mmCIF file of C-alpha atoms in Angstrom:
data_model
loop_
_atom_site.group_PDB
_atom_site.id
_atom_site.type_symbol
_atom_site.label_atom_id
_atom_site.label_comp_id
_atom_site.label_asym_id
_atom_site.label_seq_id
_atom_site.Cartn_x
_atom_site.Cartn_y
_atom_site.Cartn_z
ATOM 1 C CA MET O 1 8.697 -32.435 36.632
ATOM 2 C CA GLU O 2 4.932 -32.440 36.798
ATOM 3 C CA THR O 3 2.638 -32.763 33.867
ATOM 4 C CA SER O 4 -0.939 -32.121 33.708
ATOM 5 C CA ASN O 5 -3.230 -34.295 31.523
ATOM 6 C CA SER O 6 -6.441 -32.078 31.581
ATOM 7 C CA ALA O 7 -8.755 -31.814 28.582
ATOM 8 C CA SER O 8 -7.816 -28.163 28.055
ATOM 9 C CA ASP O 9 -4.202 -29.039 27.358
ATOM 10 C CA ASN O 10 -5.193 -31.310 24.514
ATOM 11 C CA VAL O 11 -7.317 -28.971 22.662
ATOM 12 C CA GLN O 12 -5.614 -27.550 19.626
ATOM 13 C CA ALA O 13 -6.386 -23.918 18.785
ATOM 14 C CA THR O 14 -7.348 -23.365 15.045
ATOM 15 C CA GLU O 15 -6.669 -19.949 13.587
ATOM 16 C CA VAL O 16 -9.404 -18.457 11.603
ATOM 17 C CA LEU O 17 -8.054 -16.336 8.926
ATOM 18 C CA PRO O 18 -10.428 -13.750 7.183
ATOM 19 C CA GLN O 19 -11.242 -14.531 3.650
ATOM 20 C CA LYS O 20 -9.301 -12.176 1.329
ATOM 21 C CA PRO O 21 -11.529 -10.047 -0.954
ATOM 22 C CA GLU O 22 -11.915 -11.012 -4.644
ATOM 23 C CA GLY O 23 -9.455 -8.192 -5.911
ATOM 24 C CA SER O 24 -7.068 -6.514 -3.503
ATOM 25 C CA TYR O 25 -6.940 -2.682 -3.358
ATOM 26 C CA VAL O 26 -3.451 -2.762 -4.879
ATOM 27 C CA LYS O 27 -4.552 -4.867 -7.933
ATOM 28 C CA HIS O 28 -7.576 -2.507 -8.343
ATOM 29 C CA ALA O 29 -5.313 0.634 -8.180
ATOM 30 C CA MET O 30 -2.760 -0.930 -10.725
ATOM 31 C CA ARG O 31 -5.609 -1.893 -13.189
ATOM 32 C CA ASN O 32 -6.911 1.733 -13.088
ATOM 33 C CA MET O 33 -3.481 3.170 -13.661
ATOM 34 C CA VAL O 34 -3.058 0.890 -16.795
ATOM 35 C CA ARG O 35 -6.540 1.937 -17.988
ATOM 36 C CA LYS O 36 -6.027 5.699 -17.502
ATOM 37 C CA ARG O 37 -2.415 5.919 -18.506
ATOM 38 C CA GLY O 38 -2.613 9.508 -19.826
ATOM 39 C CA THR O 39 -4.157 10.765 -16.686
ATOM 40 C CA SER O 40 -1.568 8.961 -14.427
ATOM 41 C CA LEU O 41 1.312 10.339 -16.534
ATOM 42 C CA LYS O 42 -0.020 13.842 -16.470
ATOM 43 C CA HIS O 43 -0.443 13.684 -12.584
ATOM 44 C CA PHE O 44 3.163 12.289 -12.268
ATOM 45 C CA ALA O 45 4.468 15.073 -14.474
ATOM 46 C CA LEU O 46 2.680 17.730 -12.530
ATOM 47 C CA THR O 47 3.917 16.398 -9.207
ATOM 48 C CA THR O 48 7.415 16.146 -10.346
ATOM 49 C CA ILE O 49 7.339 19.765 -11.696
ATOM 50 C CA ALA O 50 5.670 21.005 -8.465
ATOM 51 C CA LEU O 51 8.236 19.291 -6.274
ATOM 52 C CA LEU O 52 11.156 20.535 -8.289
ATOM 53 C CA GLY O 53 9.749 24.087 -8.181
ATOM 54 C CA LEU O 54 9.363 23.856 -4.387
ATOM 55 C CA LEU O 55 12.867 22.647 -3.974
ATOM 56 C CA ILE O 56 14.473 25.163 -6.203
ATOM 57 C CA GLY O 57 12.238 27.985 -4.688
ATOM 58 C CA LEU O 58 13.428 26.908 -1.198
ATOM 59 C CA ALA O 59 17.042 26.775 -2.274
ATOM 60 C CA TYR O 60 16.778 30.230 -3.798
ATOM 61 C CA LEU O 61 15.089 31.739 -0.677
ATOM 62 C CA THR O 62 17.553 30.157 1.801
ATOM 63 C CA ARG O 63 20.799 30.912 -0.037
#
């Protein structure tokens, strides 16, 4: 078995990780949802009603 002792074999690669921003997008979104609780609940209710309406409408049309 042959081994090489060149200088390039002894160099260790260091991985450079990007700095994480101060506040992540998810934390920012969660903070906004807590602050605007009424708006979030209203949008959730409208989405739920619209989805149920769509599913019931499709079930009625395809029976």
